[in-house]
GROMACS .gro file of C-alpha atoms in nm:
model
  297
    1MET     CA    1  14.248  12.410  17.673
    2THR     CA    2  13.940  12.444  17.681
    3THR     CA    3  13.849  12.791  17.791
    4LEU     CA    4  14.012  13.176  17.699
    5GLU     CA    5  13.999  13.207  18.054
    6GLU     CA    6  14.323  12.928  18.074
    7LEU     CA    7  14.470  13.088  17.806
    8MET     CA    8  14.499  13.454  17.968
    9ASN     CA    9  14.652  13.294  18.272
   10ALA     CA   10  14.872  13.114  18.104
   11PRO     CA   11  15.269  13.177  18.159
   12ALA     CA   12  15.434  13.359  17.907
   13PRO     CA   13  15.465  13.308  17.580
   14ALA     CA   14  15.147  13.230  17.556
   15SER     CA   15  15.227  12.991  17.229
   16ALA     CA   16  15.460  12.799  17.417
   17TRP     CA   17  15.204  12.677  17.646
   18VAL     CA   18  14.923  12.577  17.396
   19LEU     CA   19  15.211  12.398  17.230
   20GLU     CA   20  15.271  12.177  17.498
   21ARG     CA   21  14.955  12.097  17.578
   22ASP     CA   22  14.878  12.042  17.196
   23CYS     CA   23  15.185  11.775  17.222
   24ALA     CA   24  15.047  11.628  17.568
   25GLU     CA   25  14.726  11.525  17.356
   26THR     CA   26  14.788  11.441  17.056
   27GLY     CA   27  15.194  11.278  17.107
   28LEU     CA   28  15.268  11.513  16.819
   29ASP     CA   29  15.608  11.632  16.817
   30PRO     CA   30  15.653  12.040  16.893
   31GLN     CA   31  15.868  12.053  16.631
   32ASP     CA   32  15.656  11.854  16.377
   33ILE     CA   33  15.375  12.128  16.476
   34ARG     CA   34  15.642  12.392  16.403
   35ASP     CA   35  15.739  12.266  16.116
   36GLU     CA   36  15.372  12.246  15.967
   37MET     CA   37  15.277  12.551  16.027
   38LEU     CA   38  15.561  12.652  15.863
   39ARG     CA   39  15.429  12.528  15.547
   40ARG     CA   40  15.113  12.638  15.608
   41ILE     CA   41  15.217  12.996  15.624
   42GLY     CA   42  15.405  12.957  15.350
   43GLU     CA   43  15.103  12.786  15.172
   44MET     CA   44  14.899  13.141  15.263
   45ARG     CA   45  15.167  13.361  15.140
   46GLY     CA   46  15.173  13.134  14.849
   47SER     CA   47  14.754  13.241  14.800
   48ILE     CA   48  14.819  13.589  14.873
   49GLU     CA   49  15.113  13.658  14.594
   50ARG     CA   50  14.879  13.488  14.382
   51GLY     CA   51  14.577  13.676  14.444
   52LEU     CA   52  14.765  14.037  14.435
   53GLN     CA   53  14.863  13.855  14.058
   54SER     CA   54  14.575  13.826  13.892
   55ASP     CA   55  14.228  13.978  13.789
   56ALA     CA   56  14.069  13.641  13.639
   57LYS     CA   57  13.725  13.648  13.752
   58SER     CA   58  13.548  13.379  13.992
   59ILE     CA   59  13.316  13.144  13.905
   60THR     CA   60  13.022  13.378  13.924
   61GLY     CA   61  13.196  13.669  13.805
   62MET     CA   62  13.138  13.871  14.090
   63VAL     CA   63  13.457  13.917  14.228
   64GLY     CA   64  13.813  13.882  14.117
   65TRP     CA   65  13.970  14.207  14.057
   66ASN     CA   66  13.961  14.343  14.368
   67ALA     CA   67  14.264  14.255  14.572
   68LYS     CA   68  14.480  14.349  14.220
   69GLY     CA   69  14.297  14.666  14.172
   70LEU     CA   70  14.347  14.785  14.498
   71TRP     CA   71  14.690  14.650  14.529
   72ASP     CA   72  14.815  14.804  14.239
   73SER     CA   73  14.628  15.178  14.296
   74PRO     CA   74  14.746  15.480  14.470
   75ASP     CA   75  14.752  15.475  14.873
   76VAL     CA   76  14.548  15.770  14.911
   77LEU     CA   77  14.487  15.798  15.210
   78ASP     CA   78  14.868  15.749  15.302
   79ALA     CA   79  14.825  15.423  15.533
   80PRO     CA   80  15.010  15.116  15.353
   81LEU     CA   81  14.955  14.883  15.664
   82LEU     CA   82  14.621  14.964  15.625
   83LYS     CA   83  14.593  14.873  15.185
   84ARG     CA   84  14.807  14.598  15.274
   85VAL     CA   85  14.589  14.382  15.531
   86GLN     CA   86  14.272  14.469  15.309
   87ALA     CA   87  14.464  14.344  14.987
   88TYR     CA   88  14.610  14.024  15.098
   89ALA     CA   89  14.311  13.931  15.293
   90MET     CA   90  14.106  13.959  14.939
   91ALA     CA   91  14.352  13.816  14.746
   92VAL     CA   92  14.323  13.482  14.990
   93ASN     CA   93  13.967  13.518  14.910
   94GLU     CA   94  13.948  13.539  14.566
   95GLU     CA   95  14.215  13.288  14.544
   96ASN     CA   96  13.917  13.078  14.687
   97ALA     CA   97  13.656  13.165  14.479
   98ARG     CA   98  13.880  13.090  14.193
   99MET     CA   99  13.904  12.740  14.326
  100GLY     CA  100  14.239  12.814  14.390
  101ARG     CA  101  14.447  12.708  14.676
  102ILE     CA  102  14.434  12.850  15.053
  103VAL     CA  103  14.442  12.736  15.411
  104ALA     CA  104  14.112  12.770  15.598
  105ALA     CA  105  14.147  12.938  15.909
  106PRO     CA  106  13.957  12.844  16.051
  107THR     CA  107  13.684  12.804  15.781
  108ALA     CA  108  13.751  12.878  15.382
  109GLY     CA  109  13.516  13.102  15.392
  110SER     CA  110  13.717  13.327  15.627
  111ALA     CA  111  14.036  13.247  15.513
  112GLY     CA  112  14.188  13.611  15.419
  113THR     CA  113  14.131  13.730  15.767
  114ILE     CA  114  14.431  13.567  15.942
  115PRO     CA  115  14.718  13.594  15.628
  116GLY     CA  116  14.560  13.918  15.584
  117ALA     CA  117  14.591  14.045  15.960
  118LEU     CA  118  14.944  13.852  16.063
  119ILE     CA  119  15.128  13.851  15.750
  120GLY     CA  120  15.019  14.192  15.598
  121VAL     CA  121  15.155  14.340  16.003
  122ALA     CA  122  15.462  14.090  15.947
  123ASP     CA  123  15.548  14.237  15.598
  124HIS     CA  124  15.445  14.632  15.751
  125LEU     CA  125  15.733  14.537  15.976
  126GLY     CA  126  15.975  14.367  15.792
  127LEU     CA  127  15.945  14.054  15.976
  128ALA     CA  128  16.033  13.696  15.792
  129ASP     CA  129  15.793  13.401  15.816
  130GLU     CA  130  15.961  13.251  16.110
  131HIS     CA  131  15.841  13.478  16.360
  132LEU     CA  132  15.517  13.365  16.228
  133VAL     CA  133  15.579  13.012  16.396
  134ALA     CA  134  15.457  13.123  16.727
  135PRO     CA  135  15.155  13.291  16.670
  136MET     CA  136  15.000  13.111  16.435
  137ILE     CA  137  15.018  12.860  16.698
  138LEU     CA  138  14.854  13.057  16.962
  139ALA     CA  139  14.580  13.142  16.723
  140ALA     CA  140  14.533  12.730  16.650
  141GLY     CA  141  14.482  12.763  17.058
  142VAL     CA  142  14.233  13.043  17.048
  143GLY     CA  143  14.064  12.868  16.751
  144LYS     CA  144  14.036  12.569  16.954
  145ALA     CA  145  13.875  12.733  17.248
  146ILE     CA  146  13.656  12.863  17.072
  147SER     CA  147  13.546  12.585  16.890
  148LYS     CA  148  13.456  12.456  17.246
  149ARG     CA  149  13.203  12.675  17.349
  150MET     CA  150  13.037  12.810  16.990
  151PHE     CA  151  13.004  12.743  16.592
  152ILE     CA  152  13.285  12.844  16.356
  153SER     CA  153  13.015  12.787  16.071
  154GLY     CA  154  12.818  13.042  15.943
  155ALA     CA  155  12.564  12.775  15.865
  156ALA     CA  156  12.554  12.679  16.263
  157GLY     CA  157  12.578  13.046  16.397
  158GLY     CA  158  12.577  13.332  16.073
  159CYS     CA  159  12.871  13.500  15.991
  160GLN     CA  160  12.986  13.608  16.316
  161ALA     CA  161  13.077  13.244  16.385
  162GLU     CA  162  13.317  13.222  16.090
  163ILE     CA  163  13.471  13.563  16.010
  164GLY     CA  164  13.399  13.644  16.444
  165SER     CA  165  13.633  13.338  16.507
  166SER     CA  166  13.965  13.441  16.234
  167ALA     CA  167  13.917  13.793  16.359
  168ALA     CA  168  13.974  13.681  16.687
  169MET     CA  169  14.265  13.451  16.584
  170ALA     CA  170  14.425  13.712  16.432
  171ALA     CA  171  14.406  13.957  16.683
  172ALA     CA  172  14.589  13.736  16.967
  173ALA     CA  173  14.838  13.600  16.706
  174ILE     CA  174  14.930  13.978  16.653
  175VAL     CA  175  14.959  14.066  17.025
  176GLU     CA  176  15.174  13.731  17.053
  177LEU     CA  177  15.398  13.847  16.743
  178LEU     CA  178  15.444  14.197  16.875
  179GLY     CA  179  15.538  14.060  17.229
  180GLY     CA  180  15.214  14.125  17.419
  181THR     CA  181  15.104  13.926  17.730
  182PRO     CA  182  14.907  13.612  17.737
  183ARG     CA  183  14.593  13.843  17.928
  184ALA     CA  184  14.630  14.054  17.617
  185ALA     CA  185  14.611  13.812  17.375
  186VAL     CA  186  14.287  13.660  17.447
  187HIS     CA  187  14.141  14.019  17.564
  188ALA     CA  188  14.170  14.129  17.220
  189ALA     CA  189  14.064  13.785  17.040
  190SER     CA  190  13.735  13.853  17.292
  191MET     CA  191  13.732  14.257  17.155
  192ALA     CA  192  13.745  14.105  16.777
  193LEU     CA  193  13.475  13.836  16.890
  194MET     CA  194  13.240  14.121  17.073
  195ASN     CA  195  13.221  14.336  16.844
  196THR     CA  196  13.126  14.063  16.517
  197ILE     CA  197  12.797  13.982  16.727
  198GLY     CA  198  12.483  13.927  16.558
  199LEU     CA  199  12.671  13.939  16.195
  200VAL     CA  200  12.419  13.718  15.969
  201CYS     CA  201  12.598  13.486  15.628
  202ASP     CA  202  12.411  13.611  15.343
  203PRO     CA  203  12.615  13.471  15.066
  204VAL     CA  204  12.466  13.590  14.706
  205GLY     CA  205  12.383  13.271  14.543
  206GLY     CA  206  12.520  13.085  14.844
  207TYR     CA  207  12.893  13.180  14.693
  208VAL     CA  208  13.143  13.242  14.880
  209GLU     CA  209  13.200  13.529  14.685
  210VAL     CA  210  12.978  13.876  14.825
  211PRO     CA  211  13.006  14.016  15.049
  212CYS     CA  212  13.272  13.718  15.159
  213VAL     CA  213  13.544  13.855  14.971
  214SER     CA  214  13.558  14.207  15.137
  215ARG     CA  215  13.419  14.136  15.450
  216ASN     CA  216  13.739  13.923  15.556
  217ALA     CA  217  13.919  14.299  15.434
  218PHE     CA  218  13.744  14.438  15.641
  219PHE     CA  219  13.730  14.177  15.959
  220ALA     CA  220  14.139  14.164  15.859
  221VAL     CA  221  14.173  14.563  15.990
  222HIS     CA  222  13.925  14.477  16.272
  223ALA     CA  223  14.176  14.205  16.378
  224VAL     CA  224  14.481  14.459  16.420
  225SER     CA  225  14.233  14.676  16.572
  226ALA     CA  226  14.152  14.455  16.850
  227ALA     CA  227  14.511  14.348  16.899
  228GLN     CA  228  14.624  14.740  16.936
  229LEU     CA  229  14.333  14.783  17.180
  230ALA     CA  230  14.490  14.509  17.360
  231LEU     CA  231  14.802  14.577  17.352
  232ALA     CA  232  14.793  14.933  17.500
  233GLN     CA  233  14.588  14.792  17.775
  234LEU     CA  234  14.252  14.829  17.704
  235GLU     CA  235  14.059  14.498  17.803
  236SER     CA  236  13.726  14.336  17.720
  237PHE     CA  237  13.453  14.519  17.986
  238ILE     CA  238  13.257  14.153  17.936
  239PRO     CA  239  13.480  13.839  18.033
  240PRO     CA  240  13.607  13.668  17.699
  241ASP     CA  241  13.451  13.276  17.803
  242GLU     CA  242  13.107  13.484  17.839
  243VAL     CA  243  13.162  13.690  17.534
  244LEU     CA  244  13.193  13.328  17.369
  245GLY     CA  245  12.871  13.217  17.536
  246ALA     CA  246  12.673  13.561  17.422
  247MET     CA  247  12.775  13.463  17.073
  248ALA     CA  248  12.621  13.128  17.053
  249SER     CA  249  12.327  13.232  17.229
  250VAL     CA  250  12.338  13.481  16.945
  251GLY     CA  251  12.390  13.224  16.661
  252ARG     CA  252  12.126  12.965  16.781
  253MET     CA  253  11.875  13.218  16.754
  254MET     CA  254  11.970  13.333  16.426
  255PRO     CA  255  11.675  13.256  16.176
  256ALA     CA  256  11.788  13.026  15.904
  257ALA     CA  257  11.742  13.221  15.665
  258LEU     CA  258  12.055  13.430  15.759
  259ARG     CA  259  12.259  13.103  15.820
  260GLU     CA  260  12.427  13.056  15.454
  261THR     CA  261  12.077  12.958  15.323
  262ALA     CA  262  12.078  13.237  15.050
  263GLU     CA  263  11.706  13.276  15.180
  264GLY     CA  264  11.782  13.617  15.362
  265GLY     CA  265  12.037  13.897  15.343
  266LEU     CA  266  12.172  14.052  15.013
  267ALA     CA  267  12.161  13.702  14.940
  268GLN     CA  268  11.771  13.823  14.884
  269THR     CA  269  11.843  14.125  14.674
  270PRO     CA  270  11.693  14.221  14.352
  271THR     CA  271  12.063  14.160  14.223
  272GLY     CA  272  12.107  13.904  14.443
  273LEU     CA  273  11.849  13.705  14.284
  274ALA     CA  274  11.929  13.812  13.899
  275VAL     CA  275  12.284  13.682  13.955
  276THR     CA  276  12.160  13.353  14.104
  277ALA     CA  277  11.901  13.305  13.829
  278ARG     CA  278  12.162  13.364  13.587
  279MET     CA  279  12.403  13.130  13.803
  280GLU     CA  280  12.095  12.856  13.751
  281GLY     CA  281  12.070  12.897  13.378
  282LYS     CA  282  11.750  13.081  13.481
  283GLU     CA  283  11.864  13.430  13.273
  284GLY     CA  284  11.569  13.565  13.171
  285GLY     CA  285  11.341  13.464  13.362
  286GLU     CA  286  11.196  13.501  13.715
  287ALA     CA  287  11.392  13.494  13.993
  288ALA     CA  288  11.184  13.309  14.286
  289GLY     CA  289  11.238  13.457  14.644
  290GLY     CA  290  11.192  13.822  14.756
  291MET     CA  291  11.367  14.020  15.027
  292VAL     CA  292  11.240  13.788  15.359
  293GLU     CA  293  11.131  14.037  15.614
  294LEU     CA  294  11.140  13.924  15.945
  295PRO     CA  295  10.900  13.969  16.303
  296MET     CA  296  11.037  14.189  16.495
  297ALA     CA  297  11.126  14.096  16.874
   0.00000   0.00000   0.00000
């Protein structure tokens, strides 16, 4: 599979089509793939559970208590799905920041989005992990289609490439979980992508912590929103593969300062520079650099 259009026009369920194509390409046994996917779901759940229970600081001290703090707090909006999805996503990324075990999906920096959204929705609905295998296979298929057209790393295409890809994969997976069509799944992915275009990668100090942890929480909710729209038969006005092309084009235009180099954005704020200086053992001295002003087009 090389395009989202192919997947959109595949027979339902979309995950079965993805699995069939993958097995034909790799020679792997379908049941082995299902078993491995279930194992990875278990790893995702493990990182969620550890993250929700721990308030240990990350290696920089910037994060580590957010997921547990949200999970233990009162649900003031009376929105249990929203709270669950956000807390699950942050739990995974804080585990990553503590050098814990996570499943990159598709990257470590965006590892919380899929488990936050997909497992969050499943737990909200009382669905067992076995129900998540087919949606995860579809998510993998969407990720593969995206990778054929554009970047999936922040260093290559900005955070739009990482968190956009993970949100698209999660959105399609949720549609599959809830019985949506291949067309709805792909349009969910497309809407998740098109509303992520232009997002920069500006981690403070170059560490995958700020704004990465909270960004996964936001975009897990973004994925759920895209799935809900698609299940209501709303579609992306721009065809999905054209959305991919647009995002890839924006990634190529994005300056290096905004692609995971910590040379722009939040990383170059006074606080961001102070944290970087502290981590480099320069606390008390002047941090090099400053806010980068990019020329107007």
